[in-house]
GROMACS .gro file of C-alpha atoms in nm:
model
  202
    1MET     CA    1  -2.901   0.929   0.827
    2SER     CA    2  -3.085   1.081   1.152
    3ALA     CA    3  -2.920   1.411   1.356
    4SER     CA    4  -2.874   1.154   1.654
    5GLN     CA    5  -2.716   0.930   1.421
    6THR     CA    6  -2.471   1.166   1.248
    7SER     CA    7  -2.396   1.310   1.628
    8ARG     CA    8  -2.295   0.931   1.721
    9LEU     CA    9  -2.079   0.896   1.418
   10THR     CA   10  -1.881   1.223   1.451
   11THR     CA   11  -1.839   1.085   1.836
   12TYR     CA   12  -1.688   0.788   1.751
   13ALA     CA   13  -1.489   0.945   1.477
   14VAL     CA   14  -1.373   1.223   1.677
   15ALA     CA   15  -1.213   0.942   1.938
   16GLY     CA   16  -1.140   0.668   1.642
   17ALA     CA   17  -0.942   0.872   1.419
   18PRO     CA   18  -0.662   0.986   1.651
   19ALA     CA   19  -0.656   0.650   1.817
   20LEU     CA   20  -0.585   0.449   1.536
   21MET     CA   21  -0.337   0.752   1.366
   22ALA     CA   22  -0.151   0.668   1.715
   23LEU     CA   23  -0.154   0.309   1.657
   24TYR     CA   24  -0.020   0.354   1.327
   25GLY     CA   25   0.259   0.574   1.456
   26GLY     CA   26   0.339   0.318   1.724
   27ILE     CA   27   0.365   0.030   1.466
   28ARG     CA   28   0.628   0.239   1.238
   29LEU     CA   29   0.820   0.253   1.556
   30LEU     CA   30   0.852  -0.139   1.559
   31ASP     CA   31   1.131  -0.330   1.388
   32GLY     CA   32   1.049  -0.467   1.041
   33SER     CA   33   0.698  -0.253   1.009
   34ARG     CA   34   0.881  -0.047   0.737
   35GLU     CA   35   0.918  -0.360   0.510
   36PRO     CA   36   0.681  -0.602   0.345
   37GLY     CA   37   0.554  -0.785   0.637
   38ALA     CA   38   0.196  -0.790   0.845
   39GLY     CA   39   0.377  -0.472   1.064
   40TRP     CA   40   0.342  -0.268   0.733
   41MET     CA   41   0.021  -0.414   0.652
   42VAL     CA   42  -0.165  -0.374   0.986
   43GLY     CA   43  -0.021  -0.046   1.033
   44HIS     CA   44  -0.119   0.080   0.713
   45SER     CA   45  -0.483  -0.074   0.701
   46LEU     CA   46  -0.536   0.097   1.054
   47MET     CA   47  -0.414   0.440   0.888
   48LEU     CA   48  -0.659   0.411   0.639
   49VAL     CA   49  -0.954   0.375   0.855
   50GLY     CA   50  -0.841   0.620   1.041
   51LEU     CA   51  -0.831   0.872   0.759
   52LEU     CA   52  -1.190   0.718   0.625
   53LEU     CA   53  -1.326   0.850   0.982
   54PHE     CA   54  -1.183   1.216   0.925
   55VAL     CA   55  -1.471   1.221   0.679
   56PRO     CA   56  -1.752   1.289   0.932
   57ILE     CA   57  -1.526   1.505   1.113
   58VAL     CA   58  -1.488   1.744   0.827
   59ALA     CA   59  -1.846   1.752   0.766
   60ALA     CA   60  -1.944   1.818   1.126
   61LEU     CA   61  -1.668   2.108   1.123
   62ARG     CA   62  -1.885   2.263   0.811
   63GLY     CA   63  -2.211   2.179   0.976
   64LEU     CA   64  -2.071   2.443   1.262
   65LEU     CA   65  -2.002   2.725   1.024
   66ALA     CA   66  -2.308   2.986   0.894
   67PRO     CA   67  -2.127   3.211   0.717
   68GLY     CA   68  -2.334   3.515   0.576
   69GLY     CA   69  -2.281   3.650   0.202
   70ALA     CA   70  -2.172   3.486  -0.063
   71ALA     CA   71  -1.780   3.538   0.009
   72GLY     CA   72  -1.826   3.369   0.327
   73ARG     CA   73  -2.030   3.042   0.164
   74ILE     CA   74  -1.763   3.031  -0.083
   75ALA     CA   75  -1.477   3.015   0.157
   76ALA     CA   76  -1.616   2.766   0.388
   77THR     CA   77  -1.701   2.538   0.094
   78ALA     CA   78  -1.369   2.593  -0.066
   79ALA     CA   79  -1.203   2.474   0.253
   80THR     CA   80  -1.438   2.155   0.288
   81GLY     CA   81  -1.373   2.093  -0.076
   82ALA     CA   82  -0.972   2.126   0.002
   83ALA     CA   83  -0.988   1.867   0.316
   84PHE     CA   84  -1.192   1.656   0.128
   85ALA     CA   85  -0.965   1.620  -0.180
   86GLY     CA   86  -0.653   1.603   0.029
   87LEU     CA   87  -0.839   1.293   0.241
   88ALA     CA   88  -0.913   1.165  -0.097
   89ALA     CA   89  -0.486   1.186  -0.206
   90SER     CA   90  -0.404   1.026   0.170
   91VAL     CA   91  -0.642   0.737   0.059
   92VAL     CA   92  -0.518   0.681  -0.240
   93GLN     CA   93  -0.136   0.712  -0.105
   94ILE     CA   94  -0.239   0.447   0.163
   95GLY     CA   95  -0.407   0.188  -0.116
   96ILE     CA   96  -0.047   0.248  -0.314
   97ASP     CA   97   0.134   0.136   0.003
   98LEU     CA   98  -0.102  -0.160   0.097
   99TYR     CA   99  -0.036  -0.298  -0.269
  100VAL     CA  100   0.315  -0.256  -0.250
  101GLY     CA  101   0.342  -0.445   0.087
  102ALA     CA  102   0.142  -0.724  -0.046
  103VAL     CA  103   0.286  -0.785  -0.334
  104ALA     CA  104   0.683  -0.730  -0.284
  105VAL     CA  105   0.863  -1.012  -0.165
  106ASP     CA  106   1.161  -0.817   0.039
  107LYS     CA  107   1.271  -0.466   0.114
  108ALA     CA  108   1.486  -0.420  -0.240
  109ASP     CA  109   1.164  -0.524  -0.421
  110GLN     CA  110   0.953  -0.292  -0.216
  111HIS     CA  111   1.149  -0.002  -0.296
  112ARG     CA  112   1.172  -0.116  -0.704
  113LEU     CA  113   0.769  -0.104  -0.692
  114PHE     CA  114   0.740   0.224  -0.545
  115ASP     CA  115   1.002   0.387  -0.785
  116VAL     CA  116   0.765   0.241  -1.061
  117VAL     CA  117   0.456   0.383  -0.923
  118GLN     CA  118   0.576   0.727  -0.811
  119SER     CA  119   0.764   0.736  -1.149
  120LYS     CA  120   0.420   0.805  -1.346
  121PRO     CA  121   0.366   1.137  -1.413
  122GLY     CA  122   0.164   1.346  -1.159
  123VAL     CA  123   0.165   1.052  -0.910
  124LEU     CA  124   0.406   1.199  -0.656
  125PRO     CA  125   0.248   1.572  -0.655
  126ALA     CA  126  -0.093   1.424  -0.683
  127PHE     CA  127  -0.060   1.167  -0.384
  128TYR     CA  128   0.239   1.237  -0.202
  129SER     CA  129   0.398   1.553  -0.186
  130VAL     CA  130   0.077   1.838  -0.273
  131GLY     CA  131  -0.230   1.657  -0.264
  132PRO     CA  132  -0.257   1.516   0.122
  133LEU     CA  133  -0.149   1.849   0.227
  134LEU     CA  134  -0.499   1.975   0.119
  135PHE     CA  135  -0.621   1.780   0.387
  136TYR     CA  136  -0.446   1.971   0.667
  137VAL     CA  137  -0.527   2.334   0.502
  138GLY     CA  138  -0.854   2.277   0.480
  139LEU     CA  139  -0.863   2.102   0.809
  140LEU     CA  140  -0.718   2.409   0.965
  141ALA     CA  141  -0.903   2.650   0.761
  142LEU     CA  142  -1.243   2.520   0.926
  143LEU     CA  143  -1.120   2.468   1.290
  144VAL     CA  144  -0.956   2.868   1.199
  145ALA     CA  145  -1.353   2.977   1.090
  146ALA     CA  146  -1.532   2.799   1.355
  147SER     CA  147  -1.325   2.916   1.650
  148VAL     CA  148  -1.298   3.303   1.572
  149GLY     CA  149  -1.590   3.570   1.566
  150ALA     CA  150  -1.863   3.646   1.820
  151ALA     CA  151  -2.049   3.318   1.746
  152ARG     CA  152  -1.749   3.047   1.768
  153SER     CA  153  -1.819   2.723   1.844
  154LEU     CA  154  -1.464   2.611   1.896
  155ARG     CA  155  -1.178   2.787   2.130
  156TRP     CA  156  -0.872   2.917   1.977
  157TRP     CA  157  -0.668   2.604   2.107
  158SER     CA  158  -0.836   2.368   1.885
  159PRO     CA  159  -0.649   2.500   1.552
  160ALA     CA  160  -0.341   2.557   1.741
  161LEU     CA  161  -0.319   2.211   1.870
  162VAL     CA  162  -0.367   2.094   1.519
  163LEU     CA  163  -0.114   2.272   1.368
  164LEU     CA  164   0.106   2.152   1.655
  165GLY     CA  165   0.043   1.827   1.555
  166THR     CA  166   0.094   1.887   1.183
  167ALA     CA  167   0.404   2.058   1.241
  168LEU     CA  168   0.544   1.763   1.438
  169THR     CA  169   0.472   1.469   1.188
  170ALA     CA  170   0.622   1.686   0.904
  171ALA     CA  171   0.913   1.718   1.154
  172ASP     CA  172   0.930   1.344   1.222
  173LEU     CA  173   0.707   1.068   1.156
  174ALA     CA  174   0.816   0.915   1.478
  175LEU     CA  175   0.628   1.156   1.642
  176ILE     CA  176   0.285   1.071   1.510
  177ALA     CA  177   0.134   0.909   1.798
  178PRO     CA  178   0.190   1.262   2.025
  179ALA     CA  179   0.048   1.428   1.730
  180ALA     CA  180  -0.257   1.193   1.761
  181VAL     CA  181  -0.300   1.306   2.139
  182LEU     CA  182  -0.293   1.666   2.029
  183TYR     CA  183  -0.557   1.611   1.732
  184LEU     CA  184  -0.785   1.406   2.000
  185VAL     CA  185  -0.762   1.695   2.221
  186ALA     CA  186  -0.807   1.975   1.972
  187LEU     CA  187  -1.126   1.769   1.805
  188ALA     CA  188  -1.269   1.620   2.121
  189PRO     CA  189  -1.528   1.968   2.158
  190LEU     CA  190  -1.707   1.807   1.838
  191ALA     CA  191  -1.806   1.512   1.989
  192GLY     CA  192  -2.218   1.492   1.987
  193VAL     CA  193  -2.246   1.794   1.757
  194ARG     CA  194  -2.597   1.786   1.581
  195GLY     CA  195  -2.626   1.953   1.236
  196ALA     CA  196  -2.516   2.287   1.268
  197GLY     CA  197  -2.542   2.351   1.632
  198ARG     CA  198  -2.333   2.545   1.836
  199LEU     CA  199  -2.079   2.417   2.084
  200ALA     CA  200  -2.064   2.607   2.439
  201ALA     CA  201  -1.753   2.703   2.408
  202ALA     CA  202  -1.789   3.040   2.537
   0.00000   0.00000   0.00000
C-alpha cells in the first residue's frame, strides 16, 4: 500500500471508528436493543467495523514514533502489540455477541447462551475483562509517547481526551456516544499522516 493510500485509510479510520462507536452507543439506548433482534445485530455489527478501523489508527500512531535506543523501540513495540491484542480480544467478544444474538430466540435464551460461552475456562478474562483492556492501555501509551518530548507529534490533550472517554465508558456504557466524540477530537490530528512523518503540533 502506498503512502498516500495509507494516509487516506488513516483519515477514513479516524472519522469512521468514533462515528460507528457513537452509532453503537446510540442504538444501545433504544428499547429492545439489548435483546435478540435487529437492534442488537445492527449495533454490534457497527461496533465490529468500528473496532477494525482502529487497526490503521494504531499503525499510524506507531509510525509517528521514532524511539531512540533498544529500550524505546521495545516499549513502542510492546504498546503496539498490546493495542492489537486488545483489539483482537474485543473483536472476538463482539463476534460472540453477534453469534448469541443471531441464535437466541429470546432474552432468557440469550442469557443462557452467554452463560454457556462465558463459563468456558479463560473466556471471561481473555475476551471480556482483561483482554479488551489491553487495547486502551496500548492506545494510551502510544498517544502519550507521541505527545511528549521535543519531537512530539500530538498535543497533550489527545491522550487526555482518550483517557476521559475511556473513563466515561467504564463508568456507564450509556456514555459511549459522548466518549466517541472525545475519541474523534483526540484522534483528529492523525488524519493525513503519512508513514512516520511528524504532525505540525507545536
